[in-house]
Amino acid sequence: MTLPMKIFVYGTLMRGFSNHHLMKSCQFVGTATTKEKYALYIADFPFVTEKLQISPIQGEVYEVIDEESLKNLDDLEEHPTWYRRKPVTVVVEGSMSGEIEAELYFNEEYAIEGDVESVPSGYFRDALRAHAHL
C-alpha cells in the first residue's frame, strides 16, 4: 500500500482511548461514518465484521504518512492474520465533508458468541459504560 494512506478507526485508536498514542504521527482528517453497514462488537476489545450489515460504523479518519506508524498500527491489529485492513468508503463530517476511501481493520476471526456484545448504533462510545478498561 502506498503512503500516505487514510485509516478509519472506530475503537481504542480514537482520541481519548488507550491506543490513541499510536496515532501521534498521523494527521487527523475528521470524524466519519462508513457508507456501508457493518457490525460492531465488543469483547475484550472492539471489532468490526462484514458478516452482518447492522449499521454504519462511526469513527475517525487519519492520514498515515510514514511507514513506522503504519507498521505500529498493523502490529497492534496483527494485520493480516487477526485483523485485515481493507478499503471502505466513509463519509467525512465537518469542513472536510464528503466521501473518501479509507482503510478499516476488520476482524472475521473472532467468534460472535458468549461475552461478545453487539453495538447496534455502530458507535464505540455508546458501549463504554460496561467496558471502562478499553
CSV table of C-alpha atoms in Angstrom, one decimal:
chain,number,residue,atom,x,y,z
A,1,MET,CA,0.0,0.0,0.0
A,2,THR,CA,1.3,3.4,-0.9
A,3,LEU,CA,1.7,6.2,1.7
A,4,PRO,CA,0.2,8.5,2.6
A,5,MET,CA,-3.0,6.4,3.3
A,6,LYS,CA,-6.2,7.2,5.1
A,7,ILE,CA,-7.1,4.9,8.0
A,8,PHE,CA,-10.6,4.8,9.6
A,9,VAL,CA,-10.5,3.9,13.3
A,10,TYR,CA,-13.6,3.1,15.4
A,11,GLY,CA,-12.3,1.8,18.8
A,12,THR,CA,-9.3,2.3,21.1
A,13,LEU,CA,-7.3,4.1,18.4
A,14,MET,CA,-9.7,7.1,18.5
A,15,ARG,CA,-9.0,10.2,20.5
A,16,GLY,CA,-9.3,9.7,24.3
A,17,PHE,CA,-8.7,5.9,24.2
A,18,SER,CA,-5.9,3.6,25.3
A,19,ASN,CA,-4.2,3.1,21.9
A,20,HIS,CA,-4.6,6.6,20.5
A,21,HIS,CA,-0.8,7.3,21.2
A,22,LEU,CA,-0.1,5.2,18.1
A,23,MET,CA,-1.8,7.9,16.0
A,24,LYS,CA,0.6,10.6,17.2
A,25,SER,CA,2.4,10.9,13.8
A,26,CYS,CA,-0.8,10.7,11.8
A,27,GLN,CA,-2.8,13.7,10.7
A,28,PHE,CA,-6.4,13.9,11.9
A,29,VAL,CA,-8.8,14.3,8.9
A,30,GLY,CA,-12.1,14.3,10.7
A,31,THR,CA,-14.9,12.3,12.2
A,32,ALA,CA,-16.6,10.0,9.7
A,33,THR,CA,-19.2,7.2,9.2
A,34,THR,CA,-18.9,4.2,6.9
A,35,LYS,CA,-21.1,4.5,3.8
A,36,GLU,CA,-22.0,0.8,4.1
A,37,LYS,CA,-23.4,-1.1,7.1
A,38,TYR,CA,-21.2,-3.5,9.1
A,39,ALA,CA,-21.4,-5.0,12.6
A,40,LEU,CA,-19.5,-3.6,15.6
A,41,TYR,CA,-18.9,-5.8,18.6
A,42,ILE,CA,-17.1,-5.6,21.9
A,43,ALA,CA,-15.4,-8.5,23.6
A,44,ASP,CA,-12.1,-7.7,25.4
A,45,PHE,CA,-11.6,-5.2,22.5
A,46,PRO,CA,-13.8,-3.7,19.8
A,47,PHE,CA,-14.0,-5.2,16.3
A,48,VAL,CA,-16.0,-4.8,13.1
A,49,THR,CA,-17.1,-7.6,10.9
A,50,GLU,CA,-18.5,-7.7,7.4
A,51,LYS,CA,-20.6,-10.9,8.2
A,52,LEU,CA,-23.6,-8.8,9.2
A,53,GLN,CA,-24.9,-5.5,8.0
A,54,ILE,CA,-26.3,-3.8,11.1
A,55,SER,CA,-25.4,-0.1,10.9
A,56,PRO,CA,-22.8,2.3,9.6
A,57,ILE,CA,-19.8,2.5,11.8
A,58,GLN,CA,-18.9,5.8,13.4
A,59,GLY,CA,-15.2,6.8,14.0
A,60,GLU,CA,-12.3,9.0,12.9
A,61,VAL,CA,-10.2,9.2,9.8
A,62,TYR,CA,-6.4,9.8,10.0
A,63,GLU,CA,-3.8,10.1,7.3
A,64,VAL,CA,-0.8,7.8,7.9
A,65,ILE,CA,2.2,9.5,6.4
A,66,ASP,CA,5.1,7.2,7.5
A,67,GLU,CA,6.0,3.5,7.4
A,68,GLU,CA,6.7,3.3,11.1
A,69,SER,CA,3.2,4.5,12.0
A,70,LEU,CA,1.6,2.0,9.6
A,71,LYS,CA,3.8,-0.8,11.0
A,72,ASN,CA,2.8,0.1,14.5
A,73,LEU,CA,-0.9,0.0,13.6
A,74,ASP,CA,-0.6,-3.2,11.7
A,75,ASP,CA,1.3,-4.8,14.6
A,76,LEU,CA,-1.3,-3.8,17.1
A,77,GLU,CA,-4.1,-5.2,14.9
A,78,GLU,CA,-2.0,-8.2,13.9
A,79,HIS,CA,-2.7,-7.5,10.3
A,80,PRO,CA,-3.1,-9.6,8.2
A,81,THR,CA,-3.6,-12.6,10.4
A,82,TRP,CA,-6.0,-11.4,13.1
A,83,TYR,CA,-7.4,-8.2,11.7
A,84,ARG,CA,-7.4,-7.4,8.0
A,85,ARG,CA,-7.1,-3.9,6.7
A,86,LYS,CA,-9.5,-3.3,3.8
A,87,PRO,CA,-10.6,-0.2,1.8
A,88,VAL,CA,-14.1,1.2,2.6
A,89,THR,CA,-15.9,4.3,1.6
A,90,VAL,CA,-16.5,6.7,4.5
A,91,VAL,CA,-18.4,10.0,4.8
A,92,VAL,CA,-16.4,12.7,6.5
A,93,GLU,CA,-18.2,15.3,8.5
A,94,GLY,CA,-17.4,19.0,9.0
A,95,SER,CA,-15.3,21.3,6.9
A,96,MET,CA,-13.7,18.3,5.1
A,97,SER,CA,-17.1,16.8,4.3
A,98,GLY,CA,-17.5,14.3,1.5
A,99,GLU,CA,-16.9,10.7,0.6
A,100,ILE,CA,-13.4,9.3,0.7
A,101,GLU,CA,-11.8,5.9,0.7
A,102,ALA,CA,-10.0,4.8,3.9
A,103,GLU,CA,-8.7,1.5,5.2
A,104,LEU,CA,-10.6,-0.2,8.0
A,105,TYR,CA,-9.4,-3.1,10.2
A,106,PHE,CA,-11.9,-5.9,10.1
A,107,ASN,CA,-11.9,-9.0,12.2
A,108,GLU,CA,-13.6,-12.0,10.8
A,109,GLU,CA,-11.8,-14.5,13.1
A,110,TYR,CA,-13.4,-13.7,16.5
A,111,ALA,CA,-16.3,-15.9,17.4
A,112,ILE,CA,-19.5,-13.9,17.9
A,113,GLU,CA,-20.7,-15.7,21.0
A,114,GLY,CA,-20.5,-15.7,24.8
A,115,ASP,CA,-19.5,-12.4,26.2
A,116,VAL,CA,-19.4,-10.6,22.9
A,117,GLU,CA,-21.7,-7.6,22.9
A,118,SER,CA,-23.2,-6.1,19.8
A,119,VAL,CA,-23.2,-2.3,19.4
A,120,PRO,CA,-26.2,-1.7,17.2
A,121,SER,CA,-25.6,2.0,16.9
A,122,GLY,CA,-22.2,1.4,15.3
A,123,TYR,CA,-20.6,3.8,17.7
A,124,PHE,CA,-18.0,2.5,20.2
A,125,ARG,CA,-18.6,5.3,22.7
A,126,ASP,CA,-22.2,4.1,23.2
A,127,ALA,CA,-21.0,0.8,24.7
A,128,LEU,CA,-18.3,2.1,27.0
A,129,ARG,CA,-20.1,2.1,30.4
A,130,ALA,CA,-19.7,-1.7,30.6
A,131,HIS,CA,-16.1,-1.6,29.2
A,132,ALA,CA,-14.3,1.1,31.1
A,133,HIS,CA,-10.9,-0.8,30.7
A,134,LEU,CA,-10.9,0.0,27.0
